[in-house]
Structure formats: C-alpha cells, structure tokens
Amino acid sequence: MPDVEESVPPRDLGDSEGRSCKPETSGPPQEDKSGPEDPPPFLSVTGLTETVNEVSKLSNKIGMNCDYYMEEKVLPPSSLEGKVKETVHNAFWDHLKEQLSATPPDFSCALELLKEIKEILLSLLLPRQNRLRTEIEEALDTDLLKQEAEQGALKVLCLSKYVLNMMALLCAPLRDEAVQKLENITDPVWLLRGIFQVLGLMKMDMVNYTIQSLQPHLQEHSIQYERAKFQELLNKQPSLLNHTTKWLTQAAADLTVSPPTCPDTSDSSSLAGPSPNEATNNSEPLSPTMVLCQGFLNLLLWDPENEEFPETLLMDRTRLQELKSQLHQLTIMASVLLVASSFSGSVLFGSPQFVDKLKRITKSLLEDFHSRPEEAILTVSEQVSQEIHQSLKNMGLVALSSDNTASLMGQLQNIAKKENCVHSVIDQRIRLFLKCCLVLGVQRSLLDLPGGLTLIEAELAELGQKFVNLTHHNQQVFGPYYTEILETLISPTQALETKVESV
C-alpha cells in the first residue's frame, strides 16, 4: 500500500529511496494516535513483554471497539521525518519527469508504477468481480506494456486515464470528488502522483470495509486469542494474578465502606446483577459485577507510580490513563461552566453557540494543564471572563462589574484545586455517571444526569462509551479468572449463583 495521507499535498505522494524506480510501499496501515503505546518497562520483569506485541494490541483494539477503523499515519510537515519524506518523494517524481522527458523516453520507472497500480486495483476487487479482474489484467498486462516501452510507444497518459475510469467504478462515494479532480490533470507525472494518493485512500477504505464486515468474527477471535496468550503465561508463572487479586480485594472492601448511589437502578439487576445500592446493603452479599465495576472505577484513580497494576489490564493501561486524563479535563470544564453560569445568568447559557464557544476555549487552554496548571487555569479564567463580559455587552445587557469580574476570575482559578468544593462535587458526579454507565448502559445513564453535567452531555457520552467498551471487552476476555478470584471474596452462595457478566 502506498504510504500516503489524505492531508498531504499531491507532491507528497509515493515513497522512494534515492532514485529508485518504484515507490516504497508501507506494511500494515498505521493506527490512530489514540492507540495503545508500548507496555511499561516493568513488564519485562513479569514476563509479559512477549505477549503484549503488535498483533495482540491490534486484536484487542478491534475487539473492544465495534466502530474501529484504521487510518494512515500523518506526519507533521514540520517534523524531521516529514521533511525527509517530502524530499524523497520530490526526488522520485522529479526523476520520473526526467525519464519521460528524455529523448527517447525512458519508461523504466513508469512501468514499475503501472505494475504497482495494477496490483492495488486488483486488491480492491471483491471475489465475485471476475470480469473486472480480467479487464484489468488485460489492460495493464505487464509483458505487453514492457514491449510497448521497448518500442517507445508506451502511452502513459492514456493508461492513466484508463486507471482513473476504473477507480471511478471501484471507489467509495466519498472518494468520487477526489477522482473527478484528477480527470482535469494533463501532466502524466502529476496525474500519477494524484492516482497514488487516491489509491492509497481507496485501499484504506477497503481495509476498513473488511474490518467492519468481519467485526463479529474478529471480536470473538480477539477474546479467544488474548485469553489463550494470557493462559500460556499463567501456566509458566502461577503468581501472575497476584496484583489482580489485590485490586479486586480492594474494590470489594471499598463497596462495604462507602455505599454509592445511582439513579434509576430499580431494575438494573436484570442487566448487570444487583444495583449499586443493593450491592452495598449489609443484608445482601456483594455482587461480583458490582465489585468489578468498583474495581474499574478505582483504576481511574490509580497512582502512575504504583507498579502493582492488575495483570489482566496491562494492555489497557494506556487507554485507562487517557480516560483518566479526559475525565479530569471534563471535571475542569464542567466546573468552569457551572461557575460561569452563576455570573452570567440563563440568557447567555441559554445559547448553545455560546456554551460551545466556552467549551472550545476551555478545552484548548487546558491542553497544557498537566505541565503548567496554574498558568493554564489563569488563562482560562481570563478568557472566560472576557468572553462573558463581551457577550453581555453585545446583547445589550449589563456587563460584569469590576468586582464581579474579579470574583469570577478568583472562583475560576480555585477550580484547579482538588479540594475546591465545585471541583470535588463535579468529579464525584462524573464518576457516579461512569458507574451507572457500567450498570445501566450509557444511554439510560444520560437520561438523568446529575446537576452541573448537562452542559457536557455529549462529552460525557463519549467518555462513558469508551469506558464501557474497554471494561466490556476486558470482562469477556478475563471473566473466568475474575470469577475464580471473586469466589474467594464474596458469599459462596452468591458466587455459585452469579458468574462474572459483561457490563
């Protein structure tokens, strides 16, 4: 597959080394940036390094996300790798231009390109498209093209136009416009560059189509594959579940100490065992499902320096850290909106456009929060206060007084502190929402959001779905191990009646 990206200009198409006559093709497509990173260094001590490989990572990612898709890796143009890639691309296409402009023309590179294009077109065909397969084989017959090149009669532009017509037949509707734009290019070199760009996108479309078609089979394979690999290691290292046992033991202890609440849990037992309130009722034994829910929530509070991370979740550790970061960002955002609304009233916050603008401002300014929290929250307080002040003036309303502005900025800056009452309450409510997502599902949990969270409903839905997908897949893979551990932590009667279920 050509290593091309949709966002890269046409001159960045196709790879080559030096003055090679064939664009360099990449291996399997690169995943998006939200993908899991390499496991922590201490994995080499536990013997898990060999298991957490690229194949199992991809299997895990596809298995837990029914909407998973792959996309080409986009290199920042300003990066060293991006600059080197652009230089190599330009060198290759300049060399092709020199060859075609020579007298007589040199078609060696053009032949290699046409051969590559033929292979890509054939890879885009479905098994039943035999007629098109035969047509492509005949139109781009390698031996025939070679003979024409030797006689100086290879019609590169004509062949490129044929390829464009075939691309128009095979591409997905969203690529129609890109193919149509290529039809206006008359320079054979630029046309081939454009063809390689769009073919790369079409091949990625085919990969994603295949993934979606095989999703149920891939998901089942992912579950069986991950469990089998883990069992192999467990056979060699019986103590491999020690940290997992500690994790679940702590979750069970937390449930007996601090009973949570969750809206609309009257019939949640039909979905995932007893409701959170019932799970902590001293007259009833703990539910295995609720212990797991508490355990997953505890992972969002995990100290990064604590290496006793549950062995069954090592592949998900990076994703959990990303969810933790997203949760913290939403806590700050919701807190900012809640404080700001108390100063600007319902007029401004009755406008979805105004609320969206404040969210964009806050989200953008919070990107550097972890590295410089005080500066980031100060900038947020200044920008939000200014936006409220200006919007009130634009609407002909009374603008904030200097005292109110100072008070607003002071309260916004205090939000960054975890002991701040607004920060604390919003954080607890978001965690309660996530727990309800595990018990009731995301959509039902969104029906009765706690106060202060309605303005970030869309963001909460995204966070909740990611969390549910991760925990659901993890339980499907490691459910038998969790059941065995939980049987030692809860009532034997309950353990026999209730196995670990996916949330």
XYZ file of C-alpha atoms in Angstrom:
503
model
C 0.000 0.000 0.000
C 1.451 3.413 -0.887
C 2.439 5.348 2.176
C 0.250 8.361 1.537
C -2.039 10.521 3.617
C -5.176 12.395 2.692
C -3.991 15.601 4.314
C -0.651 15.669 2.452
C -0.455 17.734 -0.769
C -0.116 15.827 -4.063
C 3.625 16.396 -4.203
C 3.996 14.204 -1.108
C 2.714 11.061 -2.792
C 4.640 7.846 -3.208
C 7.872 6.918 -1.485
C 11.240 6.143 -2.993
C 14.785 5.629 -1.919
C 17.359 7.651 -3.770
C 16.428 7.332 -7.422
C 14.587 4.041 -7.192
C 12.034 3.344 -9.918
C 9.362 2.094 -7.550
C 7.578 3.961 -4.786
C 8.248 2.500 -1.388
C 5.165 0.788 -0.010
C 4.340 0.526 3.633
C 3.404 -2.514 5.668
C 0.163 -2.709 7.639
C -1.543 0.687 7.925
C -0.627 2.776 10.941
C -3.193 3.147 13.683
C -4.555 6.454 15.011
C -2.731 8.289 17.748
C -5.170 7.224 20.446
C -3.845 3.644 20.051
C -2.081 1.857 22.925
C 1.579 2.552 23.488
C 4.303 0.123 24.453
C 3.776 -1.529 27.840
C 5.514 -0.096 30.900
C 9.183 -1.089 31.424
C 8.417 -3.277 34.407
C 6.583 -5.733 32.166
C 9.921 -7.309 31.329
C 10.177 -8.317 34.977
C 6.796 -10.022 34.992
C 7.462 -11.837 31.768
C 4.664 -10.173 29.774
C 6.793 -8.396 27.187
C 6.439 -11.169 24.621
C 2.656 -11.187 24.989
C 1.982 -7.501 24.560
C 3.034 -7.443 20.901
C 1.634 -5.585 17.945
C -0.703 -8.404 16.900
C -2.384 -8.707 20.289
C -2.635 -4.932 20.611
C -4.461 -4.664 17.308
C -6.654 -7.650 18.159
C -7.534 -6.044 21.488
C -8.326 -2.707 19.921
C -10.580 -4.092 17.204
C -12.298 -6.418 19.650
C -13.339 -3.694 22.084
C -14.441 -1.118 19.515
C -17.177 -2.010 17.043
C -16.596 1.332 15.279
C -12.867 0.776 14.934
C -11.225 1.968 11.742
C -7.682 2.338 10.552
C -6.130 5.391 9.005
C -2.796 6.338 7.523
C -0.202 7.898 9.761
C 0.016 11.621 9.114
C 3.455 13.101 9.627
C 3.638 16.767 10.692
C 5.179 18.686 7.744
C 7.500 20.476 10.169
C 8.856 17.234 11.659
C 12.216 15.836 10.571
C 10.598 12.639 9.341
C 8.020 14.653 7.421
C 10.683 16.806 5.765
C 12.768 13.765 4.827
C 9.718 12.055 3.389
C 8.805 15.092 1.284
C 12.367 15.360 -0.003
C 12.433 11.707 -1.017
C 9.029 11.993 -2.683
C 10.112 15.021 -4.690
C 13.324 13.283 -5.746
C 11.413 10.285 -7.037
C 8.825 12.238 -9.002
C 11.481 14.592 -10.410
C 13.384 11.527 -11.599
C 10.243 10.180 -13.266
C 9.723 13.502 -15.037
C 13.300 13.466 -16.303
C 12.847 9.951 -17.664
C 9.606 10.739 -19.511
C 11.053 13.998 -20.892
C 14.198 12.340 -22.250
C 14.712 11.618 -25.946
C 13.894 8.825 -26.394
C 11.730 8.498 -23.238
C 12.843 6.124 -20.508
C 9.810 4.173 -19.277
C 11.518 2.040 -16.596
C 10.024 3.925 -13.625
C 6.664 4.318 -15.350
C 6.480 0.547 -15.836
C 7.117 -0.073 -12.160
C 4.417 2.452 -11.233
C 1.867 0.910 -13.565
C 2.667 -2.534 -12.172
C 2.099 -1.220 -8.648
C -1.156 0.448 -9.694
C -2.359 -2.804 -11.250
C -1.693 -4.711 -8.026
C -3.594 -2.133 -5.976
C -6.582 -2.143 -8.326
C -6.750 -5.945 -8.186
C -6.598 -5.825 -4.380
C -9.671 -3.574 -4.341
C -11.829 -6.109 -6.182
C -14.314 -8.360 -4.453
C -14.074 -12.120 -5.128
C -17.111 -12.066 -7.420
C -15.798 -9.283 -9.686
C -14.161 -11.653 -12.176
C -14.976 -9.595 -15.270
C -13.244 -6.507 -13.925
C -10.309 -8.616 -12.818
C -9.862 -9.966 -16.338
C -10.224 -6.487 -17.832
C -7.545 -5.007 -15.552
C -5.205 -7.921 -16.219
C -5.520 -7.383 -19.958
C -5.355 -3.571 -19.960
C -2.314 -3.476 -17.686
C -0.628 -6.656 -18.869
C 2.976 -6.352 -17.704
C 4.562 -8.145 -20.665
C 2.582 -6.125 -23.204
C 3.424 -2.837 -21.503
C 7.082 -3.807 -21.430
C 7.053 -4.483 -25.166
C 5.422 -1.106 -25.835
C 8.020 0.613 -23.642
C 10.877 -1.039 -25.555
C 9.378 0.239 -28.789
C 8.948 3.743 -27.308
C 5.173 3.509 -27.723
C 4.014 3.332 -24.081
C 1.102 5.759 -23.700
C 1.429 6.704 -20.016
C -1.256 9.386 -20.061
C -3.734 7.144 -21.874
C -3.138 4.314 -19.421
C -3.508 6.726 -16.525
C -6.895 7.810 -17.858
C -7.945 4.157 -18.003
C -6.878 3.741 -14.388
C -8.971 6.794 -13.446
C -12.054 5.262 -15.064
C -11.500 2.045 -13.150
C -11.010 3.994 -9.902
C -14.318 5.774 -10.508
C -16.020 2.358 -10.655
C -14.343 0.959 -7.551
C -14.106 3.884 -5.154
C -16.473 4.605 -2.273
C -18.845 7.578 -2.782
C -16.754 9.800 -0.508
C -13.812 9.470 -2.963
C -15.810 10.482 -6.053
C -14.796 14.115 -5.790
C -11.097 13.272 -5.432
C -11.210 11.051 -8.520
C -13.061 13.694 -10.523
C -10.405 16.298 -9.709
C -7.733 14.023 -11.183
C -9.564 13.929 -14.508
C -8.543 17.547 -15.164
C -4.799 16.845 -14.818
C -2.983 16.509 -18.154
C 0.609 16.236 -16.925
C 1.380 12.470 -16.688
C 3.683 12.838 -13.668
C 1.239 14.884 -11.612
C -1.558 12.583 -12.664
C 0.329 9.503 -11.454
C 1.053 11.250 -8.159
C -2.616 12.025 -7.716
C -3.563 8.473 -8.651
C -1.264 7.071 -5.981
C -2.724 9.397 -3.373
C -6.329 8.437 -4.044
C -5.493 4.739 -4.475
C -3.925 4.794 -1.024
C -7.147 6.188 0.408
C -9.236 3.669 -1.510
C -7.147 0.804 -0.214
C -7.628 2.092 3.332
C -11.369 2.229 2.662
C -11.240 -1.428 1.644
C -9.330 -2.354 4.801
C -11.944 -0.661 6.966
C -14.778 -2.218 4.988
C -13.234 -5.632 5.566
C -12.777 -4.947 9.276
C -16.412 -3.899 9.647
C -17.635 -6.930 7.710
C -15.606 -9.301 9.857
C -16.167 -7.446 13.136
C -18.114 -10.231 14.933
C -15.515 -12.827 13.945
C -12.623 -10.503 14.826
C -14.156 -9.765 18.207
C -14.547 -13.432 19.064
C -11.043 -14.163 17.809
C -9.682 -11.286 19.887
C -11.279 -12.678 23.045
C -10.011 -16.210 22.471
C -6.563 -15.048 21.377
C -5.941 -12.763 24.346
C -7.204 -15.330 26.838
C -5.055 -18.082 25.320
C -1.911 -15.939 25.388
C -2.549 -14.971 28.992
C -3.172 -18.585 29.979
C 0.156 -19.595 28.447
C 1.938 -17.129 30.698
C -0.158 -18.099 33.703
C 0.883 -21.723 33.248
C 4.531 -20.635 33.425
C 4.036 -18.064 36.166
C 1.274 -19.081 38.646
C 1.668 -15.826 40.618
C 0.664 -13.780 37.593
C -2.737 -12.896 39.108
C -1.441 -11.559 42.420
C -1.942 -7.889 41.558
C -5.340 -8.628 40.040
C -6.398 -10.319 43.269
C -5.283 -7.316 45.337
C -7.143 -4.997 43.005
C -10.433 -6.887 43.353
C -9.971 -7.299 47.106
C -9.649 -3.532 47.489
C -12.728 -2.975 45.314
C -14.787 -5.308 47.499
C -13.569 -3.503 50.606
C -14.492 -0.117 49.105
C -18.045 -1.278 48.435
C -18.603 -2.318 52.030
C -17.375 1.040 53.339
C -18.900 3.701 51.103
C -22.301 2.891 49.597
C -22.695 4.682 46.259
C -25.904 5.894 44.674
C -27.074 5.639 41.126
C -30.251 6.950 39.504
C -32.882 4.594 38.160
C -31.441 1.306 39.362
C -34.725 -0.299 40.268
C -34.436 -2.906 37.530
C -30.704 -2.883 36.955
C -30.395 -6.397 38.314
C -31.816 -7.685 35.070
C -28.885 -6.092 33.252
C -25.899 -6.497 35.476
C -26.786 -8.024 38.805
C -27.958 -6.005 41.814
C -27.960 -2.239 41.695
C -25.141 -0.302 43.369
C -27.330 0.368 46.400
C -28.263 -3.274 46.750
C -24.650 -4.319 46.317
C -23.673 -2.469 49.435
C -26.620 -3.489 51.544
C -25.220 -5.325 54.553
C -28.122 -7.792 54.415
C -27.136 -8.908 50.920
C -23.859 -10.427 49.701
C -21.705 -8.470 47.304
C -22.394 -8.878 43.615
C -19.378 -9.943 41.536
C -20.425 -7.485 38.842
C -20.534 -4.569 41.270
C -17.127 -5.478 42.667
C -15.750 -5.361 39.145
C -17.495 -2.038 38.457
C -15.867 -0.577 41.559
C -12.543 -2.058 40.555
C -12.679 -0.477 37.101
C -13.565 2.891 38.617
C -10.628 2.597 41.007
C -8.311 2.284 38.016
C -9.201 5.857 37.072
C -7.635 6.918 40.376
C -4.555 4.737 40.001
C -1.239 6.237 41.042
C 1.056 6.116 37.967
C 3.989 5.314 40.256
C 2.244 2.228 41.638
C 3.515 -0.713 39.593
C 1.114 -3.221 41.143
C -1.269 -2.722 38.229
C -3.702 -5.623 37.599
C -2.052 -8.070 35.238
C -5.293 -8.589 33.316
C -5.430 -4.898 32.406
C -1.837 -4.208 31.399
C -2.763 -3.938 27.725
C -5.428 -1.386 28.653
C -3.246 0.699 30.943
C -2.521 3.410 28.369
C -6.184 3.682 27.431
C -7.163 3.941 31.090
C -4.648 6.739 31.569
C -6.162 8.530 28.582
C -9.649 8.116 30.050
C -8.385 9.422 33.389
C -6.979 12.492 31.641
C -10.217 13.010 29.739
C -12.214 12.680 32.964
C -10.058 15.326 34.639
C -10.452 17.677 31.691
C -14.242 17.257 31.769
C -14.250 17.919 35.512
C -12.469 21.235 34.985
C -14.647 22.124 32.000
C -17.939 21.373 33.789
C -16.733 23.273 36.853
C -15.822 26.292 34.725
C -19.213 26.266 33.023
C -21.044 25.895 36.341
C -19.222 28.839 37.939
C -19.511 30.967 34.801
C -23.258 30.380 34.544
C -23.765 31.674 38.067
C -22.319 35.033 36.989
C -23.874 35.382 33.530
C -27.353 34.054 34.133
C -29.612 31.996 31.886
C -29.572 34.413 28.949
C -26.057 33.592 27.775
C -26.129 29.951 28.797
C -29.430 29.520 27.024
C -27.462 29.844 23.795
C -25.879 26.559 22.628
C -23.467 28.561 20.466
C -22.178 30.497 23.467
C -21.783 27.344 25.557
C -19.954 25.568 22.724
C -17.621 28.526 22.351
C -16.769 28.480 26.065
C -16.140 24.734 25.877
C -13.808 25.137 22.903
C -11.904 27.892 24.675
C -11.589 25.889 27.890
C -10.591 22.659 26.156
C -7.941 24.390 24.062
C -6.396 26.190 27.025
C -6.381 23.069 29.211
C -4.100 21.132 26.863
C -1.063 22.298 28.860
C -2.728 21.889 32.238
C -0.579 18.985 33.427
C 2.700 20.745 32.643
C 1.710 24.175 33.972
C -1.636 24.017 35.814
C -1.522 27.465 37.431
C -0.769 29.272 34.178
C -3.356 27.271 32.264
C -6.198 27.895 34.703
C -5.255 31.575 34.941
C -5.533 31.884 31.162
C -8.870 30.049 31.252
C -10.227 32.409 33.907
C -9.115 35.462 31.911
C -10.513 34.254 28.590
C -13.837 33.033 30.024
C -14.358 36.252 31.995
C -13.577 38.339 28.939
C -15.923 36.284 26.771
C -18.805 36.648 29.247
C -18.189 40.365 29.654
C -18.099 40.986 25.897
C -21.109 38.791 25.147
C -23.233 40.587 27.732
C -22.292 43.935 26.169
C -23.050 42.691 22.654
C -26.521 41.608 23.754
C -27.211 44.996 25.324
C -27.207 43.548 28.842
C -25.442 44.855 31.903
C -21.792 43.850 31.696
C -19.895 42.433 34.649
C -18.724 44.985 37.157
C -15.059 45.066 38.128
C -15.911 43.401 41.446
C -17.905 40.630 39.758
C -15.165 40.107 37.219
C -12.564 39.784 39.969
C -14.804 37.398 41.894
C -15.459 35.292 38.783
C -11.775 35.034 37.953
C -10.927 34.121 41.537
C -13.506 31.335 41.651
C -12.419 30.005 38.268
C -8.781 29.860 39.345
C -9.706 27.938 42.504
C -11.332 25.221 40.382
C -7.918 23.729 39.663
C -7.576 22.738 43.318
C -8.951 19.283 44.064
C -10.197 20.426 47.464
C -12.337 23.084 45.777
C -15.966 22.241 46.547
C -17.160 22.697 42.936
C -14.285 20.586 41.581
C -14.919 17.882 44.172
C -18.671 17.673 43.584
C -18.360 17.603 39.769
C -15.647 14.936 39.969
C -17.824 12.736 42.185
C -20.826 13.159 39.915
C -18.878 12.237 36.786
C -17.551 9.101 38.492
C -21.079 8.239 39.597
C -22.204 8.684 35.992
C -19.478 6.293 34.811
C -20.538 3.721 37.380
C -24.125 3.992 36.210
C -22.908 3.508 32.634
C -21.391 0.175 33.676
C -24.630 -0.875 35.368
C -27.334 0.607 33.165
C -25.592 1.485 29.898
C -24.660 4.890 28.540
C -27.993 5.918 27.041
C -30.024 5.181 30.161
C -27.467 6.939 32.330
C -27.759 10.071 30.183
C -31.491 10.296 30.879
C -30.994 11.543 34.426
C -27.717 13.422 34.619
C -26.760 14.927 37.982
C -26.805 18.725 38.245
C -23.882 20.511 36.632
C -23.289 17.857 33.968
C -26.000 18.636 31.423
C -23.789 21.130 29.568
C -21.186 18.435 28.847
C -23.647 15.686 27.930
C -22.042 14.944 24.550
C -18.562 14.742 26.058
C -19.820 12.511 28.867
C -21.484 10.182 26.374
C -18.181 9.772 24.529
C -16.241 9.155 27.739
C -18.848 6.732 29.051
C -18.922 4.717 25.827
C -15.147 4.383 25.729
C -15.136 3.238 29.354
C -17.933 0.726 28.791
C -16.259 -0.667 25.645
C -12.966 -1.160 27.473
C -14.478 -2.854 30.530
C -16.865 -4.971 28.467
C -14.085 -6.415 26.324
C -11.821 -6.944 29.317
C -14.513 -8.892 31.157
C -15.206 -11.055 28.134
C -11.529 -11.976 27.967
C -10.728 -12.386 31.642
C -14.166 -13.206 33.090
C -13.208 -16.789 34.087
C -10.218 -15.521 36.089
C -12.293 -12.830 37.784
C -14.979 -15.354 38.706
C -12.431 -17.619 40.367
C -10.939 -14.741 42.367
C -14.306 -13.293 43.381
C -15.499 -16.651 44.679
C -12.978 -16.237 47.479
C -14.094 -12.677 48.247
C -17.877 -12.902 48.367
C -20.529 -15.207 49.761
C -20.108 -18.759 48.399
C -23.850 -18.911 47.695
C -23.735 -15.710 45.685
C -20.613 -16.878 43.867
C -22.400 -20.030 42.709
C -25.471 -18.114 41.584
C -23.785 -15.236 39.811
C -20.882 -15.549 37.434
C -18.987 -12.540 36.193
C -21.050 -10.994 33.428
C -20.098 -8.415 30.846
C -21.440 -4.998 31.761
